[in-house]
PDB file of C-alpha atoms in Angstrom:
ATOM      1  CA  UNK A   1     -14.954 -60.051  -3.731  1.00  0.00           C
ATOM      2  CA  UNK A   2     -16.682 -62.377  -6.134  1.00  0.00           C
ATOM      3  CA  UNK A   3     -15.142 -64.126  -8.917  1.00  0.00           C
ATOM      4  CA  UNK A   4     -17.260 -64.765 -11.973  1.00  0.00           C
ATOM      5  CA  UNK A   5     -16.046 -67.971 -13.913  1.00  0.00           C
ATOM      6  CA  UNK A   6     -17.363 -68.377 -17.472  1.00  0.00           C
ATOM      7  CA  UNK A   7     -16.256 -71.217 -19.719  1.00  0.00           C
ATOM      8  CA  UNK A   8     -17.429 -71.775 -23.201  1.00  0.00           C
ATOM      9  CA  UNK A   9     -16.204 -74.644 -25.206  1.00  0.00           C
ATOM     10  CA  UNK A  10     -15.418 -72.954 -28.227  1.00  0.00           C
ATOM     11  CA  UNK A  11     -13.797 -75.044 -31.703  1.00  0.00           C
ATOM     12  CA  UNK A  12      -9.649 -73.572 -31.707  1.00  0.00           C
ATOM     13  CA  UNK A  13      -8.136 -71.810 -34.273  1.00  0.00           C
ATOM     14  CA  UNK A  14      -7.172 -73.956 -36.561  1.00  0.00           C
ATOM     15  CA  UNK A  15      -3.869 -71.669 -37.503  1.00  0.00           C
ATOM     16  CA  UNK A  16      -1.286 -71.071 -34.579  1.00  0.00           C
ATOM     17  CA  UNK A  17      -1.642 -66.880 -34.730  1.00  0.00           C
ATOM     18  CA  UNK A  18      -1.390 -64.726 -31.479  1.00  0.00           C
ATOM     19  CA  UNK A  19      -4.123 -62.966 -31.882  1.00  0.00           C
ATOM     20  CA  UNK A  20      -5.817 -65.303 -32.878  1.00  0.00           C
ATOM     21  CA  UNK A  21      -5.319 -67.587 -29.999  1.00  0.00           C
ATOM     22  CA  UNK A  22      -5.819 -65.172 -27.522  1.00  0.00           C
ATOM     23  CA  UNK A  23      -9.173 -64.157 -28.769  1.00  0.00           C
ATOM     24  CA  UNK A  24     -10.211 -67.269 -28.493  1.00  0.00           C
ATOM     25  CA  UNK A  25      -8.803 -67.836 -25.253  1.00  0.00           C
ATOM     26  CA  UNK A  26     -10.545 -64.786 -24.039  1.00  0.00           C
ATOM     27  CA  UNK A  27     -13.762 -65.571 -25.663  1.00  0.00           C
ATOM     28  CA  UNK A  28     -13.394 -69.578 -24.182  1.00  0.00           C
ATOM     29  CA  UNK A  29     -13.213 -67.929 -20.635  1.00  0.00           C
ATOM     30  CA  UNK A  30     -16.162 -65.670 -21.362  1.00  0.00           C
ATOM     31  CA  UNK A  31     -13.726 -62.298 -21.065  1.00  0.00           C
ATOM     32  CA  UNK A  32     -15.123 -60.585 -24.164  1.00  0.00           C
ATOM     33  CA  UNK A  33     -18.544 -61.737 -24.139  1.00  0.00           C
ATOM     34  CA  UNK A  34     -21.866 -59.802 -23.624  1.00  0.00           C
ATOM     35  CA  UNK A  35     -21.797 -56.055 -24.544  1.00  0.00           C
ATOM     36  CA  UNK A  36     -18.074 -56.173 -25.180  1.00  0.00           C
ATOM     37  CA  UNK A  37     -18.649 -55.611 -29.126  1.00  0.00           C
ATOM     38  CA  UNK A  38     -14.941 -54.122 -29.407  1.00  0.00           C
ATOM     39  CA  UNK A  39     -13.713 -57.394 -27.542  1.00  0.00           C
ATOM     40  CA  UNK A  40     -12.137 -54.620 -25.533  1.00  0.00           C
ATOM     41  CA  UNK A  41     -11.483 -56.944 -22.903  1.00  0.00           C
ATOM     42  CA  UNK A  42      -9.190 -59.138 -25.130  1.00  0.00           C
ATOM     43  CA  UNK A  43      -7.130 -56.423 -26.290  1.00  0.00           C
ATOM     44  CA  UNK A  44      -6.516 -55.082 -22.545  1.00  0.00           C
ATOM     45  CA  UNK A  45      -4.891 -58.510 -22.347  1.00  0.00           C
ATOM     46  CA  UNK A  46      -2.674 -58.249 -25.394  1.00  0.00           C
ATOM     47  CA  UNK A  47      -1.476 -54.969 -24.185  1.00  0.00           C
ATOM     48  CA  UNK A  48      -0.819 -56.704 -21.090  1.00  0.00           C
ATOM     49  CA  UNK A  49       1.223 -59.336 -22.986  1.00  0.00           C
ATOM     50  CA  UNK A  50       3.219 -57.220 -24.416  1.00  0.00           C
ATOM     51  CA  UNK A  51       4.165 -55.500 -21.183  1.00  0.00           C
ATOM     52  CA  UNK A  52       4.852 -58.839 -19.470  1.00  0.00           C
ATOM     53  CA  UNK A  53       9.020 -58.233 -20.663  1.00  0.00           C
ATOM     54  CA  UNK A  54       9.152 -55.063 -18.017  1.00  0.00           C
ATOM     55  CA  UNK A  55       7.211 -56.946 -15.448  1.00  0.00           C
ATOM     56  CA  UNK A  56       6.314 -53.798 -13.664  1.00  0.00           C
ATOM     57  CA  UNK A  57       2.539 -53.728 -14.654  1.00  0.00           C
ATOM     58  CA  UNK A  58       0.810 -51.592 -16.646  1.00  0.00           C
ATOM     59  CA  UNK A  59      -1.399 -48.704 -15.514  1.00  0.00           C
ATOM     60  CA  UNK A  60      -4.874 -48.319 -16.402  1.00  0.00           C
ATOM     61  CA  UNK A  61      -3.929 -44.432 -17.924  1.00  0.00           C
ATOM     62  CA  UNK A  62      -1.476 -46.382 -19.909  1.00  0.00           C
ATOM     63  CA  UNK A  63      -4.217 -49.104 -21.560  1.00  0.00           C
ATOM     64  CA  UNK A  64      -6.399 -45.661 -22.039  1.00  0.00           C
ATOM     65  CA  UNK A  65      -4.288 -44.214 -24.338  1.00  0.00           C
ATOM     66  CA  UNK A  66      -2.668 -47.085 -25.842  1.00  0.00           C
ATOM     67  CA  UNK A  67      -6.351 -48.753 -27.163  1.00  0.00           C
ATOM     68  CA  UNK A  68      -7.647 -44.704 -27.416  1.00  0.00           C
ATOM     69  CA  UNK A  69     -10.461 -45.121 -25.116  1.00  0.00           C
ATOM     70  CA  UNK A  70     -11.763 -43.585 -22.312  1.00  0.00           C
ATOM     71  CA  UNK A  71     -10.806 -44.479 -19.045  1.00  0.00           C
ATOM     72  CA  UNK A  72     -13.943 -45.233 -17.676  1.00  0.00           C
ATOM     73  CA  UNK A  73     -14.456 -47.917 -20.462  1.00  0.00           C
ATOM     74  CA  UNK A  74     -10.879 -49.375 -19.300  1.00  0.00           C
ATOM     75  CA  UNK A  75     -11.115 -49.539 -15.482  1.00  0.00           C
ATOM     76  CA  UNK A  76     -15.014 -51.422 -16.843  1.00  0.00           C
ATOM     77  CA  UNK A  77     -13.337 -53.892 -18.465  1.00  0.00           C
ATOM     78  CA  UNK A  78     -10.534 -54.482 -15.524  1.00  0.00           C
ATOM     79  CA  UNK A  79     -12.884 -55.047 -13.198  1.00  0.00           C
ATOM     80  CA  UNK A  80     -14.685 -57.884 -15.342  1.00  0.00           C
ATOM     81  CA  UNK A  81     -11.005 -58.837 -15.822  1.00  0.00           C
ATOM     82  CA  UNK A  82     -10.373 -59.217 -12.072  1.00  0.00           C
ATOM     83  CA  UNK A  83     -13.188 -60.156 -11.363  1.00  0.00           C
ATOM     84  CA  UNK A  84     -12.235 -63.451 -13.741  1.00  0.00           C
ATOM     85  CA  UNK A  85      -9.155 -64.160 -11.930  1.00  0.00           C
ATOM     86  CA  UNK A  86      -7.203 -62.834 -14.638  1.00  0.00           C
ATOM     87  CA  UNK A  87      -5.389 -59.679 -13.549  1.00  0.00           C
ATOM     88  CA  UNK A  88      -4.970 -58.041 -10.740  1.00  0.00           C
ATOM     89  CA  UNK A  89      -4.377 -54.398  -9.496  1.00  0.00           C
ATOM     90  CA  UNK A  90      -0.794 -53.758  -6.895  1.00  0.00           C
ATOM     91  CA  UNK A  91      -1.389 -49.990  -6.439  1.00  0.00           C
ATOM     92  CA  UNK A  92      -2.076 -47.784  -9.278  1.00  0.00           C
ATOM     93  CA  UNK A  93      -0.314 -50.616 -11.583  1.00  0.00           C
ATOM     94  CA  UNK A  94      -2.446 -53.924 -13.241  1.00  0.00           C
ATOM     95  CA  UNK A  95      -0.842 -57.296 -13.935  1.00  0.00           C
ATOM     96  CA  UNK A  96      -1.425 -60.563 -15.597  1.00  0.00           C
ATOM     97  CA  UNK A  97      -2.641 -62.728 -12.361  1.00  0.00           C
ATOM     98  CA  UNK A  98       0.592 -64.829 -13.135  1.00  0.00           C
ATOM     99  CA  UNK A  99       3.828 -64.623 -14.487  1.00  0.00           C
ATOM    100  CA  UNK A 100       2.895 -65.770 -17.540  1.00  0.00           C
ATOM    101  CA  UNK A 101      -0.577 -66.318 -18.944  1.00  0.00           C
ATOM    102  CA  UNK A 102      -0.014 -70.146 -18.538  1.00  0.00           C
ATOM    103  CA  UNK A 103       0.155 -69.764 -14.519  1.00  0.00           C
ATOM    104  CA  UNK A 104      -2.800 -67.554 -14.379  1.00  0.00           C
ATOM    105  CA  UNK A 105      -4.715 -69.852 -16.614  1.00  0.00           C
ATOM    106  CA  UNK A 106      -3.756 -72.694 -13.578  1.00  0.00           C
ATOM    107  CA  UNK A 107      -4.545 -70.271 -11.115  1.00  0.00           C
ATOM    108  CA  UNK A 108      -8.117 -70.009 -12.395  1.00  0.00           C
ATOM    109  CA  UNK A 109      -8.666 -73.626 -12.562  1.00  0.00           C
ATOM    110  CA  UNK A 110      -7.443 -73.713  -8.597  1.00  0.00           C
ATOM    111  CA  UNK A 111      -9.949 -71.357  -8.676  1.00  0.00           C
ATOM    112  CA  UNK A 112     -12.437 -73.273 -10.468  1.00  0.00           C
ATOM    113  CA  UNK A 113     -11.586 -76.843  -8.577  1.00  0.00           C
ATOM    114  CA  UNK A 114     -12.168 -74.835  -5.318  1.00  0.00           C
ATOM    115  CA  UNK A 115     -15.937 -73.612  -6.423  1.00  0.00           C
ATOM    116  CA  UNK A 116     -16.786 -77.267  -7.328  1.00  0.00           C
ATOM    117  CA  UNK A 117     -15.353 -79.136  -4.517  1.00  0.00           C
ATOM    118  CA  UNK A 118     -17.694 -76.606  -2.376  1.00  0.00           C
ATOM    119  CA  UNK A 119     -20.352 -76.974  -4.799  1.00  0.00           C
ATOM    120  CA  UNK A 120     -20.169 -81.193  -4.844  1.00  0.00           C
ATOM    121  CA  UNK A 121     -20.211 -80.684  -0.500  1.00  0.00           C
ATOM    122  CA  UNK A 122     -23.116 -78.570  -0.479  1.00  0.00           C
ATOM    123  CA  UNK A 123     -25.185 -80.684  -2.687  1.00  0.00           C
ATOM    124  CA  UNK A 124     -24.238 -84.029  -0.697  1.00  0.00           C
ATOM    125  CA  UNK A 125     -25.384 -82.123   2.058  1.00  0.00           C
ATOM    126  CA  UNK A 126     -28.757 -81.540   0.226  1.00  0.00           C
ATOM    127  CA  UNK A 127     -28.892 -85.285  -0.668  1.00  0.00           C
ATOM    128  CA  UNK A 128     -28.583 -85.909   2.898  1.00  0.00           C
ATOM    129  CA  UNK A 129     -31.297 -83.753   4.480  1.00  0.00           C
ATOM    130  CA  UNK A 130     -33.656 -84.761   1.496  1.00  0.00           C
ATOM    131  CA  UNK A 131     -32.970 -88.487   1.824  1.00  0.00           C
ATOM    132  CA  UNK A 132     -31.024 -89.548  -1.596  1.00  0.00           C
ATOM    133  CA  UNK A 133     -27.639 -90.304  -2.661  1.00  0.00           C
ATOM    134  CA  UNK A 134     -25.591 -91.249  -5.715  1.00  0.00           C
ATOM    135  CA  UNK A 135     -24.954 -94.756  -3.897  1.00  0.00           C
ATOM    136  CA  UNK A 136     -28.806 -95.688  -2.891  1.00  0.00           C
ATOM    137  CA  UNK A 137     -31.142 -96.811  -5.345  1.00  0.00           C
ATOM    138  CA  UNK A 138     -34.401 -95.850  -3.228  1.00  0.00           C
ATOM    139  CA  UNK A 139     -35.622 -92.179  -4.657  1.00  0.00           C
ATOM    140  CA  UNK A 140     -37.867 -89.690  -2.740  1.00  0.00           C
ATOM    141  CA  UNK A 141     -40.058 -87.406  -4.274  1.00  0.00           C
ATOM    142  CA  UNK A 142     -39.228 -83.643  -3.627  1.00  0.00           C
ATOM    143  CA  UNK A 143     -42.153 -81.430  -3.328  1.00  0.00           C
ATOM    144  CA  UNK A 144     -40.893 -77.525  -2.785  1.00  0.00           C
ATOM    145  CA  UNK A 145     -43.226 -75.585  -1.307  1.00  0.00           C
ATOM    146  CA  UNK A 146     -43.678 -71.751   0.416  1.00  0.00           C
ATOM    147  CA  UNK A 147     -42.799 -72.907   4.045  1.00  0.00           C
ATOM    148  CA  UNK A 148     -39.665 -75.281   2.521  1.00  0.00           C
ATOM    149  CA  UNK A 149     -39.020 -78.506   0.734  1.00  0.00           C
ATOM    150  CA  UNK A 150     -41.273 -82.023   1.796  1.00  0.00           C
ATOM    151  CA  UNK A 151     -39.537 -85.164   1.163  1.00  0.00           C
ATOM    152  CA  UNK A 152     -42.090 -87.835   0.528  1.00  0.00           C
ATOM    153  CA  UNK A 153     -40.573 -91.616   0.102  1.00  0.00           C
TER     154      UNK A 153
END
């Protein structure tokens, strides 16, 4: 599966409030972004929260009737939601990717340092085959064309 990581850097409440604060962690990760007018996504998470005590999960029937929606909308929203990194589904039951929402915000960064350490090889691999580097002054000039990329020095 794909994970989709979005981060915005958003100015924090400047009151400590739980909702608040989770909103905006939600909306600094890109959860409740796009077409998510209800910030549905968000308040999936809260409900989540506050089902962390049992630590048995939560099903997605459950989040349907507590935030009176349908359950198509729900199982929408927890698939951006796993999709994230930030939950994840053991059987019929969904749970906070961590025990608390501390480890699964350093689970996502793991996440995140993985994508970029890939990202930083393939694009020293790039500088290789085109002929630059961060440590060599001498540029080349990149010309892309239909058949592939012409380095000219």
């Amino acid at each position: 599966m794909h994970q989709r990581l979005i981060l915005q850097n958003l100015p924090r409440p400047h009151k400590k409030d739980l909702i608040e604060e989770t909103y905006w962690l939600c909306d600094t990760l890109g959860l409740s972004s796009g077409r998510d007018i209800d910030n549905l996504s968000t308040q999936i998470i809260l409900k989540i929260l506050e089902n962390l005590s049992g630590n048995d999960g939560i099903s997605s029937e459950d989040l349907g009737s507590l935030l009176e929606i349908s359950q198509g909308r729900v199982n929408h929203h927890l698939r951006n939601l796993s999709r994230s990194g930030m939950i994840y589904r053991d059987r019929r039951l969904i749970h906070l990717r961590g025990r608390s929402l501390r480890d699964s915000i350093r689970e996502i960064r793991r996440d995140a340092n993985r994508i970029f350490d890939e990202l930083e090889s393939v694009a020293d691999e790039i500088d290789g085959i085109i002929g630059i580097s961060g440590k060599s002054e001498e540029r080349s000039l990149v010309i892309r064309m239909k058949s592939g990329i012409m380095v000219q020095k």
